[in-house]
């Protein structure tokens, strides 16, 4: 069993990890910078919220809401992880031919998923719990560590159970992409329904501090209400509320027992239905094959197109037709700015509880350079969340060899590959420009902002493709692993932080808004020209890592 | 005509995987490139097609250098790689249109060539399916059709018979011979000596990155202790090489 777990874990490891010492150090350094910065943000935000809640003696709300949020995130996160690991991993064919009992294979694969979820948990829960525990007795941390270790187990087993049932039912659908889309849509619907059921009624809240407190208490009430329905959540909440008493220990034991019990039941059921679904995906490896019908080809089937347009068309089809690419590269980057806009508007609404005009404050910030730096910085974060260009080469896998032998210059292929990412980033760039104009009503600044966002968008997308060209990952096993474990994302984070640093530096040089914006445009323009010349002159070198 | 001129390649410094090889493939010739696993066949082909950079030497296609004028060269050859990796998310017809657009093939020509070849290779009913649903052999057939679609002067085929059913293999061999007869060049690598003997006007044998023999199959048999078959000649040649290495 141990050997099997080791094998599954090793098999799932990323293929574009660092090979030499210099690269390893660079990667660790960028990881520390990125993880450190995000941890600092989490730390500061947690400290502010916990402090505010302590004032109204409701600090336990923090831990309850945090656990509830994390529980839902874990469910959502593990949907794709379980479906890919249990049903669509390339090692499945080998494992199914071996005399391994299904429950052993499922357990090994689920342990691997749990292992990868701990990383996410580290970021989402570890820092806030560390802050929360600062005001508690030290034994709180012992309880917290045990809870954090056990926490992802049940959501992952439950998700695996749901996925197994869906796969068992849909195993006759000969198109795994359809199944992935179905599961994704069902999950989004399920989460939306739950969210809708527990939504806040903004209209009934008045603009007073007492109402804000009531709102938080209602949120906590929602968490507690959910805990009544989710048998596993209640003991966790009780552990943290009563960690100094025997009740805390009893709840910990109960939580442990529930985790083992639920996992065992799930494992038992999954092992009974797993094989049929898994074999279904292998048998239907002819994903999407239409029934063979006699085809009469006509001239209409062969419309001639410009070769660059046809290349772009191929890139877009590859992105849209792989569900993971479509979700991570198209749907999510489009949704992020809209979600952030809703959150800002929500905050603006709540700010009125405290006689505080958030939108007015934002408007004021846009009248100084620092505010503009933050604004442009937010756009960079949106651009960073678009993974289209960072996998522009890797997503073709071994077939990226094609780029080398077709009669289209490498430079032109580079440009075409950067277009989808640039177009997708144009959506947040335009949304942010509209937001900026609606706040400031300043035509000149708005135009300059749009130019900056577009220039930084184009520069960033080209740099992302360079990163992917220098460290392409071609031997990936599934599209999901390539997206999820692609370590090039660290370099992308590193780039985003560097460009933010550059903006701050320029902000220190120019205190006048117009001068600052002109300076940023000049620097970005020069950077774009330099990068273009570099790509043109060094395209052979850039493409040399592809075979 | 393809000329490989004093070409060398190293993956690691001071360790040549291709060591100063020279070959000339004449117009109207089917040329077989033979060698054991890891001998350097695919590396040579990948240098010829621009997939790998050339450390030393040059490769010339009808007077154009792959280093100095890669676009002209790439337009003048069709390449079928050793593994039929292709864009899985698009349909076969979309792929063929994509290749047609890249090589500037007219709609009318596409219609007639694809109609004929798809029927000959027996994949006409799968053309609207995504390539990810294709078997290894079907992908190989699709790549062959895509290579023949723009029908350039030079064909470079890396283990082209792998995965093909006997009917398709026979058809491909026929096409290769016909193409050479028209005064064009066909260069292909193979492990199967019977195929080489049946198909090739001349062969080259590569081992350890060095060319061990260039000539006709008969010349090889005569050279190698008057062997009766190409297989025997091939084995004898390698035994001699092993002895030379030991000495």
Tab-separated table of N, CA, C and O in Angstrom, chain B residues 2-111:
chain	number	residue	atom	x	y	z
B	2	UNK	N	18.669	16.702	-51.467
B	2	UNK	CA	19.022	17.087	-50.101
B	2	UNK	C	20.500	16.760	-49.871
B	2	UNK	O	20.953	15.655	-50.184
B	3	UNK	N	21.213	17.742	-49.350
B	3	UNK	CA	22.637	17.501	-49.041
B	3	UNK	C	22.891	17.762	-47.561
B	3	UNK	O	22.606	18.860	-47.057
B	4	UNK	N	23.401	16.752	-46.878
B	4	UNK	CA	23.782	16.930	-45.463
B	4	UNK	C	25.302	17.084	-45.469
B	4	UNK	O	26.020	16.177	-45.892
B	5	UNK	N	25.774	18.252	-45.036
B	5	UNK	CA	27.201	18.551	-45.190
B	5	UNK	C	27.891	18.660	-43.831
B	5	UNK	O	27.661	19.628	-43.084
B	6	UNK	N	28.720	17.690	-43.516
B	6	UNK	CA	29.561	17.695	-42.301
B	6	UNK	C	28.797	18.137	-41.051
B	6	UNK	O	29.230	19.022	-40.306
B	7	UNK	N	27.670	17.516	-40.822
B	7	UNK	CA	26.808	17.936	-39.717
B	7	UNK	C	27.185	17.232	-38.411
B	7	UNK	O	27.416	16.023	-38.385
B	8	UNK	N	27.276	18.026	-37.357
B	8	UNK	CA	27.523	17.482	-36.007
B	8	UNK	C	26.534	18.096	-35.042
B	8	UNK	O	26.070	19.216	-35.239
B	9	UNK	N	26.244	17.343	-33.987
B	9	UNK	CA	25.298	17.829	-32.968
B	9	UNK	C	25.691	17.259	-31.609
B	9	UNK	O	26.037	16.080	-31.487
B	10	UNK	N	25.664	18.103	-30.594
B	10	UNK	CA	25.954	17.631	-29.224
B	10	UNK	C	24.844	18.115	-28.308
B	10	UNK	O	24.466	19.279	-28.355
B	11	UNK	N	24.327	17.215	-27.489
B	11	UNK	CA	23.357	17.634	-26.468
B	11	UNK	C	24.122	18.124	-25.239
B	11	UNK	O	23.745	19.056	-24.571
B	12	UNK	N	25.234	17.407	-24.955
B	12	UNK	CA	26.099	17.772	-23.827
B	12	UNK	C	27.433	18.173	-24.441
B	12	UNK	O	27.846	17.613	-25.458
B	13	UNK	N	28.111	19.152	-23.808
B	13	UNK	CA	29.381	19.636	-24.359
B	13	UNK	C	30.384	18.481	-24.509
B	13	UNK	O	30.490	17.635	-23.625
B	14	UNK	N	31.066	18.457	-25.602
B	14	UNK	CA	32.094	17.453	-25.914
B	14	UNK	C	31.566	16.034	-26.095
B	14	UNK	O	32.336	15.078	-26.091
B	15	UNK	N	30.244	15.873	-26.194
B	15	UNK	CA	29.715	14.529	-26.446
B	15	UNK	C	28.803	14.608	-27.668
B	15	UNK	O	27.648	15.044	-27.552
B	16	UNK	N	29.381	14.209	-28.806
B	16	UNK	CA	28.622	14.363	-30.052
B	16	UNK	C	27.636	13.202	-30.248
B	16	UNK	O	28.047	12.047	-30.194
B	17	UNK	N	26.382	13.556	-30.480
B	17	UNK	CA	25.400	12.504	-30.786
B	17	UNK	C	25.355	12.280	-32.296
B	17	UNK	O	25.008	11.199	-32.761
B	18	UNK	N	25.711	13.307	-33.032
B	18	UNK	CA	25.898	13.183	-34.484
B	18	UNK	C	27.304	13.712	-34.762
B	18	UNK	O	27.629	14.845	-34.392
B	19	UNK	N	28.093	12.880	-35.409
B	19	UNK	CA	29.504	13.226	-35.529
B	19	UNK	C	29.923	13.356	-36.999
B	19	UNK	O	30.206	12.351	-37.659
B	20	UNK	N	29.893	14.573	-37.484
B	20	UNK	CA	30.407	14.912	-38.808
B	20	UNK	C	29.852	14.001	-39.917
B	20	UNK	O	30.601	13.343	-40.623
B	21	UNK	N	28.553	13.991	-40.056
B	21	UNK	CA	27.975	13.126	-41.098
B	21	UNK	C	27.710	13.921	-42.380
B	21	UNK	O	27.387	15.108	-42.333
B	22	UNK	N	27.886	13.244	-43.495
B	22	UNK	CA	27.606	13.854	-44.800
B	22	UNK	C	26.832	12.856	-45.656
B	22	UNK	O	27.215	11.679	-45.721
B	23	UNK	N	25.762	13.332	-46.268
B	23	UNK	CA	24.955	12.469	-47.153
B	23	UNK	C	24.433	13.312	-48.306
B	23	UNK	O	24.215	14.514	-48.141
B	24	UNK	N	24.244	12.672	-49.451
B	24	UNK	CA	23.635	13.393	-50.568
B	24	UNK	C	22.487	12.533	-51.102
B	24	UNK	O	22.708	11.374	-51.488
B	25	UNK	N	21.285	13.077	-51.044
B	25	UNK	CA	20.116	12.333	-51.524
B	25	UNK	C	19.700	12.974	-52.845
B	25	UNK	O	19.294	14.143	-52.878
B	26	UNK	N	19.837	12.211	-53.911
B	26	UNK	CA	19.612	12.758	-55.250
B	26	UNK	C	18.128	12.825	-55.603
B	26	UNK	O	17.307	12.107	-55.006
B	27	UNK	N	17.832	13.658	-56.572
B	27	UNK	CA	16.455	13.718	-57.088
B	27	UNK	C	16.099	12.368	-57.689
B	27	UNK	O	16.949	11.686	-58.277
B	28	UNK	N	14.859	11.970	-57.529
B	28	UNK	CA	14.380	10.714	-58.086
B	28	UNK	C	14.797	9.495	-57.281
B	28	UNK	O	14.684	8.365	-57.746
B	29	UNK	N	15.233	9.742	-56.031
B	29	UNK	CA	15.776	8.638	-55.233
B	29	UNK	C	14.922	8.393	-53.972
B	29	UNK	O	14.492	9.340	-53.308
B	30	UNK	N	14.704	7.115	-53.651
B	30	UNK	CA	14.147	6.765	-52.341
B	30	UNK	C	15.339	6.358	-51.477
B	30	UNK	O	16.057	5.413	-51.816
B	31	UNK	N	15.564	7.095	-50.421
B	31	UNK	CA	16.767	6.895	-49.612
B	31	UNK	C	16.376	6.413	-48.220
B	31	UNK	O	15.597	7.058	-47.515
B	32	UNK	N	16.921	5.270	-47.822
B	32	UNK	CA	16.601	4.697	-46.508
B	32	UNK	C	17.678	5.038	-45.494
B	32	UNK	O	18.875	4.959	-45.790
B	33	UNK	N	17.237	5.409	-44.294
B	33	UNK	CA	18.179	5.768	-43.228
B	33	UNK	C	17.997	4.726	-42.125
B	33	UNK	O	16.947	4.690	-41.468
B	34	UNK	N	19.011	3.883	-41.964
B	34	UNK	CA	18.857	2.711	-41.096
B	34	UNK	C	19.835	2.798	-39.926
B	34	UNK	O	20.955	3.291	-40.070
B	35	UNK	N	19.416	2.263	-38.801
B	35	UNK	CA	20.318	2.240	-37.650
B	35	UNK	C	19.610	1.686	-36.430
B	35	UNK	O	18.376	1.693	-36.383
B	36	UNK	N	20.380	1.202	-35.449
B	36	UNK	CA	19.740	0.682	-34.233
B	36	UNK	C	19.128	1.814	-33.401
B	36	UNK	O	19.315	2.990	-33.717
B	37	UNK	N	18.424	1.451	-32.326
B	37	UNK	CA	17.825	2.473	-31.457
B	37	UNK	C	18.924	3.364	-30.880
B	37	UNK	O	19.979	2.888	-30.470
B	38	UNK	N	18.667	4.650	-30.873
B	38	UNK	CA	19.624	5.602	-30.285
B	38	UNK	C	20.825	5.873	-31.169
B	38	UNK	O	21.818	6.454	-30.705
B	39	UNK	N	20.763	5.477	-32.451
B	39	UNK	CA	21.921	5.659	-33.338
B	39	UNK	C	22.061	7.107	-33.803
B	39	UNK	O	23.160	7.556	-34.128
B	40	UNK	N	20.938	7.838	-33.816
B	40	UNK	CA	20.979	9.237	-34.264
B	40	UNK	C	20.092	9.510	-35.464
B	40	UNK	O	20.198	10.579	-36.076
B	41	UNK	N	19.200	8.580	-35.778
B	41	UNK	CA	18.328	8.764	-36.950
B	41	UNK	C	17.377	9.951	-36.751
B	41	UNK	O	17.335	10.863	-37.576
B	42	UNK	N	16.637	9.904	-35.635
B	42	UNK	CA	15.655	10.970	-35.402
B	42	UNK	C	16.346	12.316	-35.199
B	42	UNK	O	15.861	13.346	-35.690
B	43	UNK	N	17.501	12.309	-34.521
B	43	UNK	CA	18.237	13.575	-34.319
B	43	UNK	C	18.611	14.176	-35.674
B	43	UNK	O	18.436	15.382	-35.894
B	44	UNK	N	19.105	13.329	-36.590
B	44	UNK	CA	19.476	13.824	-37.923
B	44	UNK	C	18.250	14.405	-38.632
B	44	UNK	O	18.300	15.508	-39.184
B	45	UNK	N	17.146	13.659	-38.566
B	45	UNK	CA	15.920	14.127	-39.236
B	45	UNK	C	15.425	15.429	-38.614
B	45	UNK	O	14.997	16.344	-39.323
B	46	UNK	N	15.528	15.528	-37.290
B	46	UNK	CA	15.061	16.759	-36.632
B	46	UNK	C	15.955	17.950	-36.981
B	46	UNK	O	15.481	19.089	-37.025
B	47	UNK	N	17.233	17.686	-37.256
B	47	UNK	CA	18.106	18.779	-37.717
B	47	UNK	C	17.732	19.173	-39.157
B	47	UNK	O	17.735	20.343	-39.508
B	48	UNK	N	17.424	18.144	-39.951
B	48	UNK	CA	17.045	18.424	-41.341
B	48	UNK	C	15.788	19.290	-41.414
B	48	UNK	O	15.664	20.151	-42.287
B	49	UNK	N	14.861	19.063	-40.478
B	49	UNK	CA	13.562	19.745	-40.555
B	49	UNK	C	13.510	21.036	-39.739
B	49	UNK	O	12.457	21.672	-39.661
B	50	UNK	N	14.614	21.388	-39.108
B	50	UNK	CA	14.652	22.647	-38.347
B	50	UNK	C	14.132	22.515	-36.931
B	50	UNK	O	14.009	23.511	-36.217
B	51	UNK	N	13.790	21.299	-36.515
B	51	UNK	CA	13.317	21.107	-35.134
B	51	UNK	C	14.493	21.296	-34.175
B	51	UNK	O	14.355	21.898	-33.104
B	52	UNK	N	15.658	20.803	-34.562
B	52	UNK	CA	16.867	20.990	-33.743
B	52	UNK	C	17.843	21.906	-34.475
B	52	UNK	O	17.951	21.856	-35.706
B	53	UNK	N	18.554	22.722	-33.710
B	53	UNK	CA	19.596	23.566	-34.305
B	53	UNK	C	20.804	22.702	-34.656
B	53	UNK	O	21.061	21.691	-34.004
B	54	UNK	N	21.541	23.138	-35.666
B	54	UNK	CA	22.723	22.373	-36.082
B	54	UNK	C	23.962	23.023	-35.456
B	54	UNK	O	24.157	24.227	-35.579
B	55	UNK	N	24.763	22.222	-34.750
B	55	UNK	CA	25.979	22.769	-34.121
B	55	UNK	C	27.048	23.092	-35.165
B	55	UNK	O	27.654	24.149	-35.147
B	56	UNK	N	27.297	22.115	-36.044
B	56	UNK	CA	28.314	22.303	-37.093
B	56	UNK	C	27.758	21.787	-38.407
B	56	UNK	O	26.972	20.841	-38.415
B	57	UNK	N	28.214	22.373	-39.515
B	57	UNK	CA	27.792	21.909	-40.833
B	57	UNK	C	26.518	22.588	-41.299
B	57	UNK	O	26.062	23.568	-40.706
B	58	UNK	N	25.939	22.049	-42.369
B	58	UNK	CA	24.725	22.655	-42.934
B	58	UNK	C	23.914	21.577	-43.675
B	58	UNK	O	24.453	20.508	-44.018
B	59	UNK	N	22.646	21.863	-43.877
B	59	UNK	CA	21.793	20.963	-44.669
B	59	UNK	C	21.154	21.798	-45.778
B	59	UNK	O	20.585	22.864	-45.507
B	60	UNK	N	21.276	21.318	-46.990
B	60	UNK	CA	20.831	22.099	-48.158
B	60	UNK	C	19.679	21.378	-48.863
B	60	UNK	O	19.792	20.202	-49.186
B	61	UNK	N	18.588	22.124	-49.057
B	61	UNK	CA	17.439	21.603	-49.813
B	61	UNK	C	17.369	22.332	-51.148
B	61	UNK	O	17.084	23.538	-51.160
B	62	UNK	N	17.650	21.642	-52.219
B	62	UNK	CA	17.597	22.236	-53.566
B	62	UNK	C	18.316	23.593	-53.618
B	62	UNK	O	17.757	24.585	-54.103
B	63	UNK	N	19.475	23.640	-53.032
B	63	UNK	CA	20.288	24.858	-53.068
B	63	UNK	C	20.045	25.839	-51.932
B	63	UNK	O	20.746	26.832	-51.797
B	64	UNK	N	19.025	25.585	-51.087
B	64	UNK	CA	18.744	26.506	-49.969
B	64	UNK	C	19.191	25.896	-48.644
B	64	UNK	O	18.898	24.731	-48.363
B	65	UNK	N	19.850	26.736	-47.833
B	65	UNK	CA	20.356	26.252	-46.546
B	65	UNK	C	19.264	26.333	-45.475
B	65	UNK	O	18.574	27.352	-45.363
B	66	UNK	N	19.134	25.277	-44.677
B	66	UNK	CA	18.136	25.284	-43.588
B	66	UNK	C	18.529	26.298	-42.509
B	66	UNK	O	17.668	26.807	-41.788
B	67	UNK	N	19.806	26.647	-42.459
B	67	UNK	CA	20.248	27.635	-41.458
B	67	UNK	C	19.989	29.054	-41.977
B	67	UNK	O	19.427	29.882	-41.262
B	68	UNK	N	20.389	29.302	-43.230
B	68	UNK	CA	20.295	30.670	-43.748
B	68	UNK	C	18.893	31.001	-44.280
B	68	UNK	O	18.446	32.127	-44.197
B	69	UNK	N	18.220	30.028	-44.839
B	69	UNK	CA	16.915	30.305	-45.428
B	69	UNK	C	15.891	29.246	-45.008
B	69	UNK	O	15.367	28.482	-45.833
B	70	UNK	N	15.594	29.221	-43.687
B	70	UNK	CA	14.735	28.129	-43.196
B	70	UNK	C	13.335	28.107	-43.811
B	70	UNK	O	12.789	27.041	-44.058
B	71	UNK	N	12.749	29.294	-44.072
B	71	UNK	CA	11.376	29.322	-44.585
B	71	UNK	C	11.261	28.663	-45.966
B	71	UNK	O	10.343	27.883	-46.204
B	72	UNK	N	12.250	28.985	-46.845
B	72	UNK	CA	12.240	28.395	-48.182
B	72	UNK	C	12.354	26.873	-48.073
B	72	UNK	O	11.664	26.131	-48.775
B	73	UNK	N	13.263	26.430	-47.198
B	73	UNK	CA	13.476	24.984	-47.033
B	73	UNK	C	12.212	24.311	-46.500
B	73	UNK	O	11.808	23.261	-46.985
B	74	UNK	N	11.601	24.952	-45.468
B	74	UNK	CA	10.437	24.324	-44.840
B	74	UNK	C	9.259	24.198	-45.814
B	74	UNK	O	8.434	23.296	-45.680
B	75	UNK	N	9.197	25.134	-46.757
B	75	UNK	CA	8.136	25.036	-47.766
B	75	UNK	C	8.410	23.905	-48.748
B	75	UNK	O	7.497	23.401	-49.392
B	76	UNK	N	9.707	23.526	-48.837
B	76	UNK	CA	10.068	22.543	-49.877
B	76	UNK	C	10.031	21.093	-49.386
B	76	UNK	O	10.334	20.188	-50.142
B	77	UNK	N	9.709	20.895	-48.107
B	77	UNK	CA	9.610	19.493	-47.659
B	77	UNK	C	8.335	19.215	-46.870
B	77	UNK	O	7.718	20.122	-46.323
B	78	UNK	N	7.977	17.933	-46.852
B	78	UNK	CA	6.899	17.454	-45.991
B	78	UNK	C	7.555	16.552	-44.966
B	78	UNK	O	8.448	15.776	-45.303
B	79	UNK	N	7.142	16.683	-43.725
B	79	UNK	CA	7.785	15.914	-42.649
B	79	UNK	C	6.724	15.139	-41.867
B	79	UNK	O	5.722	15.704	-41.439
B	80	UNK	N	6.982	13.864	-41.693
B	80	UNK	CA	6.109	13.055	-40.831
B	80	UNK	C	6.957	12.588	-39.655
B	80	UNK	O	7.905	11.825	-39.825
B	81	UNK	N	6.663	13.100	-38.429
B	81	UNK	CA	7.488	12.736	-37.267
B	81	UNK	C	7.313	11.277	-36.857
B	81	UNK	O	6.380	10.603	-37.315
B	82	UNK	N	8.212	10.824	-35.965
B	82	UNK	CA	8.172	9.416	-35.531
B	82	UNK	C	6.960	9.110	-34.650
B	82	UNK	O	6.489	7.978	-34.613
B	83	UNK	N	6.474	10.119	-33.913
B	83	UNK	CA	5.256	9.901	-33.121
B	83	UNK	C	4.168	10.823	-33.667
B	83	UNK	O	4.425	12.010	-33.866
B	84	UNK	N	2.988	10.272	-33.905
B	84	UNK	CA	1.959	11.129	-34.528
B	84	UNK	C	1.273	12.052	-33.522
B	84	UNK	O	0.066	11.991	-33.343
B	85	UNK	N	2.075	12.905	-32.846
B	85	UNK	CA	1.472	13.890	-31.931
B	85	UNK	C	0.907	15.015	-32.775
B	85	UNK	O	1.607	15.570	-33.608
B	86	UNK	N	-0.326	15.332	-32.515
B	86	UNK	CA	-0.901	16.454	-33.253
B	86	UNK	C	-1.930	17.180	-32.389
B	86	UNK	O	-2.070	16.852	-31.215
B	87	UNK	N	-2.594	18.170	-32.958
B	87	UNK	CA	-3.498	18.984	-32.147
B	87	UNK	C	-4.790	18.226	-31.887
B	87	UNK	O	-5.682	18.192	-32.735
B	88	UNK	N	-4.854	17.640	-30.684
B	88	UNK	CA	-5.944	16.717	-30.365
B	88	UNK	C	-7.333	17.339	-30.321
B	88	UNK	O	-8.324	16.656	-30.495
B	89	UNK	N	-7.390	18.626	-30.024
B	89	UNK	CA	-8.700	19.240	-29.772
B	89	UNK	C	-9.443	19.643	-31.043
B	89	UNK	O	-10.589	20.055	-30.972
B	90	UNK	N	-8.757	19.590	-32.162
B	90	UNK	CA	-9.461	19.975	-33.398
B	90	UNK	C	-9.831	18.720	-34.196
B	90	UNK	O	-9.273	17.645	-33.972
B	91	UNK	N	-10.755	18.869	-35.127
B	91	UNK	CA	-11.175	17.709	-35.914
B	91	UNK	C	-10.174	17.493	-37.059
B	91	UNK	O	-9.391	18.393	-37.377
B	92	UNK	N	-10.257	16.315	-37.654
B	92	UNK	CA	-9.320	15.985	-38.733
B	92	UNK	C	-9.470	16.965	-39.891
B	92	UNK	O	-8.481	17.439	-40.448
B	93	UNK	N	-10.708	17.305	-40.206
B	93	UNK	CA	-10.934	18.220	-41.335
B	93	UNK	C	-10.393	19.608	-41.010
B	93	UNK	O	-9.818	20.295	-41.855
B	94	UNK	N	-10.554	20.023	-39.732
B	94	UNK	CA	-10.002	21.324	-39.317
B	94	UNK	C	-8.476	21.305	-39.414
B	94	UNK	O	-7.856	22.290	-39.818
B	95	UNK	N	-7.894	20.166	-39.039
B	95	UNK	CA	-6.433	20.051	-39.096
B	95	UNK	C	-5.943	20.153	-40.541
B	95	UNK	O	-4.983	20.871	-40.839
B	96	UNK	N	-6.624	19.453	-41.427
B	96	UNK	CA	-6.211	19.465	-42.835
B	96	UNK	C	-6.391	20.862	-43.452
B	96	UNK	O	-5.553	21.318	-44.226
B	97	UNK	N	-7.456	21.546	-43.045
B	97	UNK	CA	-7.647	22.924	-43.508
B	97	UNK	C	-6.554	23.833	-42.973
B	97	UNK	O	-6.074	24.730	-43.674
B	98	UNK	N	-6.186	23.594	-41.716
B	98	UNK	CA	-5.122	24.371	-41.065
B	98	UNK	C	-3.806	24.218	-41.848
B	98	UNK	O	-3.144	25.209	-42.185
B	99	UNK	N	-3.485	22.980	-42.186
B	99	UNK	CA	-2.257	22.715	-42.944
B	99	UNK	C	-2.381	23.343	-44.344
B	99	UNK	O	-1.451	23.974	-44.844
B	100	UNK	N	-3.567	23.206	-44.932
B	100	UNK	CA	-3.806	23.786	-46.249
B	100	UNK	C	-3.591	25.296	-46.253
B	100	UNK	O	-2.978	25.847	-47.165
B	101	UNK	N	-4.083	25.967	-45.198
B	101	UNK	CA	-3.910	27.424	-45.097
B	101	UNK	C	-2.441	27.793	-44.904
B	101	UNK	O	-1.949	28.750	-45.505
B	102	UNK	N	-1.754	27.025	-44.063
B	102	UNK	CA	-0.349	27.348	-43.785
B	102	UNK	C	0.514	27.193	-45.047
B	102	UNK	O	1.405	28.004	-45.300
B	103	UNK	N	0.215	26.186	-45.838
B	103	UNK	CA	1.026	25.954	-47.041
B	103	UNK	C	0.388	26.557	-48.305
B	103	UNK	O	0.861	26.326	-49.416
B	104	UNK	N	-0.702	27.303	-48.111
B	104	UNK	CA	-1.326	28.013	-49.230
B	104	UNK	C	-1.912	27.104	-50.304
B	104	UNK	O	-1.801	27.394	-51.492
B	105	UNK	N	-2.556	26.013	-49.891
B	105	UNK	CA	-3.165	25.095	-50.870
B	105	UNK	C	-4.580	25.601	-51.206
B	105	UNK	O	-5.343	25.946	-50.296
B	106	UNK	N	-4.921	25.636	-52.478
B	106	UNK	CA	-6.239	26.161	-52.884
B	106	UNK	C	-7.367	25.230	-52.430
B	106	UNK	O	-7.140	24.034	-52.201
B	107	UNK	N	-8.564	25.800	-52.312
B	107	UNK	CA	-9.727	25.024	-51.837
B	107	UNK	C	-10.009	23.838	-52.751
B	107	UNK	O	-10.284	22.726	-52.285
B	108	UNK	N	-9.922	24.082	-54.070
B	108	UNK	CA	-10.230	23.022	-55.040
B	108	UNK	C	-9.245	21.861	-54.899
B	108	UNK	O	-9.636	20.695	-54.895
B	109	UNK	N	-7.961	22.232	-54.738
B	109	UNK	CA	-6.920	21.204	-54.611
B	109	UNK	C	-7.118	20.403	-53.322
B	109	UNK	O	-6.980	19.187	-53.301
B	110	UNK	N	-7.480	21.123	-52.258
B	110	UNK	CA	-7.730	20.448	-50.981
B	110	UNK	C	-8.843	19.417	-51.133
B	110	UNK	O	-8.723	18.284	-50.681
B	111	UNK	N	-9.927	19.862	-51.757
B	111	UNK	CA	-11.094	18.983	-51.909
B	111	UNK	C	-10.702	17.712	-52.656
B	111	UNK	O	-11.008	16.601	-52.195
